[in-house]
Amino acid sequence: MRTASFSPGSRGAAAIAAAALLALATGCGPGTGEPAGGSTSTATHPTATATATHPTGTTSRPVKDTSITAAPGERFTLTVGQNASTREYWYLVGPRPDSSVLVSRGQEYTSDSGDEKVDGAGGRLTFTFEARGRGTTRFTLLHCTFSTCQGNTSTLPPATTGPSATPTAGATGPSQAPQRITYTVTVG
């Protein structure tokens, strides 16, 4: 029986490395048919929860629904996939909501692996907002990945929201700009 052998410069080694990078970039799902929330989100369909009402009276909104109508006092959430092990983060950035119309009530991270810490496991980041007074306001969520932002951490957005200044290994040109989703909220 003959075993395969790959030298570091061979096509076979390159194919294995490419497959490993693809597996790392796409992550593994939780086995429920739902995306893991890692790098599977895209500019048009980021990972999000379906519209539902929580026991606390907070409504989950789909991330792709960028026009939101709410009543004064109503709370709603936007939930996105996030994975620190692949340097994928979401941030609330400017424009921030007009505080007389809408306020941010913070964010909460929930791991896909539950209470058990699993290396490489992704999770969900939920942003909570509360409608305050009548009017219309806007806010933006910024989605950073290892190829779109440099110098960011889980709590610190990058200094710039343009393309990364540092090219990524194997890149043939400048990296792309991070994804920005701007929401318009009307409270009435």
Short mmCIF file of C-alpha atoms in Angstrom, two decimals, residues 19-180:
data_model
loop_
_atom_site.label_atom_id
_atom_site.label_comp_id
_atom_site.label_asym_id
_atom_site.label_seq_id
_atom_site.Cartn_x
_atom_site.Cartn_y
_atom_site.Cartn_z
CA ALA A 19 -9.34 23.31 2.41
CA ALA A 20 -8.22 23.88 6.01
CA LEU A 21 -8.48 27.67 5.62
CA LEU A 22 -11.94 27.33 4.07
CA ALA A 23 -13.09 25.13 6.95
CA LEU A 24 -11.69 27.63 9.47
CA ALA A 25 -13.29 30.60 7.72
CA THR A 26 -16.75 29.05 7.42
CA GLY A 27 -16.90 27.45 10.86
CA CYS A 28 -19.03 24.52 11.87
CA GLY A 29 -22.76 24.69 12.43
CA PRO A 30 -24.44 23.62 15.66
CA GLY A 31 -26.03 20.67 13.86
CA THR A 32 -29.48 22.22 13.70
CA GLY A 33 -29.32 23.43 10.12
CA GLU A 34 -28.65 26.95 11.40
CA PRO A 35 -25.38 28.74 10.63
CA ALA A 36 -22.81 28.76 13.41
CA GLY A 37 -22.77 32.54 13.37
CA GLY A 38 -19.11 32.68 12.43
CA SER A 39 -17.96 33.96 9.11
CA THR A 40 -21.11 32.69 7.41
CA SER A 41 -22.81 36.06 7.58
CA THR A 42 -22.77 38.09 4.38
CA ALA A 43 -23.43 41.64 3.37
CA THR A 44 -26.99 40.84 2.36
CA HIS A 45 -27.87 38.11 4.85
CA PRO A 46 -26.07 38.45 8.19
CA THR A 47 -26.92 35.90 10.85
CA ALA A 48 -30.03 37.09 12.66
CA THR A 49 -32.91 35.89 14.74
CA ALA A 50 -36.43 35.76 13.36
CA THR A 51 -38.94 38.29 14.59
CA ALA A 52 -40.23 37.05 17.93
CA THR A 53 -41.37 38.47 21.24
CA HIS A 54 -39.33 37.59 24.32
CA PRO A 55 -40.98 37.05 27.71
CA THR A 56 -39.63 40.46 28.78
CA GLY A 57 -41.65 42.18 26.05
CA THR A 58 -38.58 42.75 23.89
CA THR A 59 -39.02 42.06 20.18
CA SER A 60 -36.25 40.45 18.11
CA ARG A 61 -35.86 42.12 14.72
CA PRO A 62 -34.22 40.56 11.65
CA VAL A 63 -30.83 42.17 11.04
CA LYS A 64 -31.65 42.67 7.35
CA ASP A 65 -34.76 44.74 8.28
CA THR A 66 -33.13 48.19 8.22
CA SER A 67 -36.38 50.18 8.60
CA ILE A 68 -37.88 49.68 12.04
CA THR A 69 -41.06 51.16 13.49
CA ALA A 70 -41.53 51.08 17.25
CA ALA A 71 -43.87 52.50 19.88
CA PRO A 72 -42.52 54.68 22.73
CA GLY A 73 -41.25 52.39 25.50
CA GLU A 74 -40.86 49.38 23.17
CA ARG A 75 -37.62 47.41 23.34
CA PHE A 76 -36.18 45.48 20.42
CA THR A 77 -33.05 43.48 19.72
CA LEU A 78 -30.79 42.74 16.77
CA THR A 79 -28.78 39.50 17.03
CA VAL A 80 -25.70 38.77 14.92
CA GLY A 81 -23.16 35.97 14.74
CA GLN A 82 -19.76 36.68 16.28
CA ASN A 83 -16.63 34.58 16.71
CA ALA A 84 -13.61 35.98 18.55
CA SER A 85 -11.43 33.03 17.49
CA THR A 86 -11.72 34.18 13.87
CA ARG A 87 -11.54 37.89 14.83
CA GLU A 88 -15.13 38.50 13.76
CA TYR A 89 -16.81 41.28 15.77
CA TRP A 90 -19.81 43.63 15.55
CA TYR A 91 -19.93 47.17 16.97
CA LEU A 92 -22.47 49.97 17.41
CA VAL A 93 -20.79 52.93 15.68
CA GLY A 94 -21.75 56.37 14.37
CA PRO A 95 -24.15 57.55 13.49
CA ARG A 96 -25.46 56.65 16.92
CA PRO A 97 -29.16 56.99 17.67
CA ASP A 98 -30.63 60.31 18.83
CA SER A 99 -31.10 59.63 22.56
CA SER A 100 -34.40 61.53 22.65
CA VAL A 101 -35.82 58.98 20.17
CA LEU A 102 -33.90 55.72 20.82
CA VAL A 103 -31.34 54.54 23.37
CA SER A 104 -28.99 51.58 23.35
CA ARG A 105 -29.54 49.30 26.34
CA GLY A 106 -26.28 47.44 25.79
CA GLN A 107 -25.27 44.17 24.26
CA GLU A 108 -24.98 40.57 25.44
CA TYR A 109 -22.89 37.71 24.05
CA THR A 110 -24.14 34.10 24.17
CA SER A 111 -21.81 31.26 23.19
CA ASP A 112 -23.04 28.59 20.78
CA SER A 113 -21.41 26.04 23.11
CA GLY A 114 -23.49 27.08 26.15
CA ASP A 115 -21.71 27.24 29.49
CA GLU A 116 -18.95 24.93 28.29
CA LYS A 117 -15.93 26.84 26.95
CA VAL A 118 -14.99 25.38 23.56
CA ASP A 119 -11.98 26.73 21.64
CA GLY A 120 -13.08 28.18 18.31
CA ALA A 121 -16.79 28.20 19.17
CA GLY A 122 -18.76 31.14 17.91
CA GLY A 123 -21.80 32.71 19.41
CA ARG A 124 -24.43 35.40 19.14
CA LEU A 125 -24.16 39.07 20.06
CA THR A 126 -27.48 40.74 20.86
CA PHE A 127 -27.85 44.52 20.76
CA THR A 128 -30.84 45.86 22.75
CA PHE A 129 -32.53 49.21 22.05
CA GLU A 130 -35.42 51.08 23.67
CA ALA A 131 -37.71 53.54 21.86
CA ARG A 132 -38.07 56.72 23.95
CA GLY A 133 -39.91 59.50 22.15
CA ARG A 134 -41.56 60.26 18.85
CA GLY A 135 -39.27 60.90 15.90
CA THR A 136 -36.88 59.22 13.49
CA THR A 137 -33.23 58.39 14.10
CA ARG A 138 -30.45 56.32 12.57
CA PHE A 139 -27.67 54.10 13.89
CA THR A 140 -25.05 51.82 12.36
CA LEU A 141 -23.70 48.36 13.15
CA LEU A 142 -20.18 47.68 11.89
CA HIS A 143 -19.11 44.10 11.07
CA CYS A 144 -15.36 43.46 11.22
CA THR A 145 -13.54 40.30 10.18
CA PHE A 146 -9.85 39.46 10.20
CA SER A 147 -9.58 40.69 6.62
CA THR A 148 -11.55 43.94 6.96
CA CYS A 149 -10.33 45.51 10.21
CA GLN A 150 -7.00 45.86 11.97
CA GLY A 151 -6.36 46.93 15.55
CA ASN A 152 -9.80 46.04 16.87
CA THR A 153 -10.77 43.88 19.86
CA SER A 154 -14.07 42.51 21.11
CA THR A 155 -14.81 45.84 22.84
CA LEU A 156 -12.75 48.30 20.79
CA PRO A 157 -13.74 49.01 17.19
CA PRO A 158 -10.97 49.76 14.70
CA ALA A 159 -9.60 53.30 14.53
CA THR A 160 -10.91 53.58 10.99
CA THR A 161 -13.85 52.03 9.23
CA GLY A 162 -12.13 51.98 5.85
CA PRO A 163 -10.17 49.07 4.35
CA SER A 164 -7.40 47.57 6.47
CA ALA A 165 -4.06 49.32 6.16
CA THR A 166 -2.21 46.04 6.63
CA PRO A 167 -2.66 43.56 3.77
CA THR A 168 -3.54 39.99 4.75
CA ALA A 169 -1.24 37.10 3.82
CA GLY A 170 -1.84 35.98 0.27
CA ALA A 171 -3.92 39.03 -0.59
CA THR A 172 -3.51 40.29 -4.12
CA GLY A 173 -4.79 43.78 -3.39
CA PRO A 174 -6.07 45.93 -0.56
CA SER A 175 -8.62 44.29 1.73
CA GLN A 176 -12.26 45.26 1.49
CA ALA A 177 -14.00 47.71 3.78
CA PRO A 178 -15.92 46.29 6.74
CA GLN A 179 -19.67 45.80 6.36
CA ARG A 180 -21.82 48.64 7.70
#
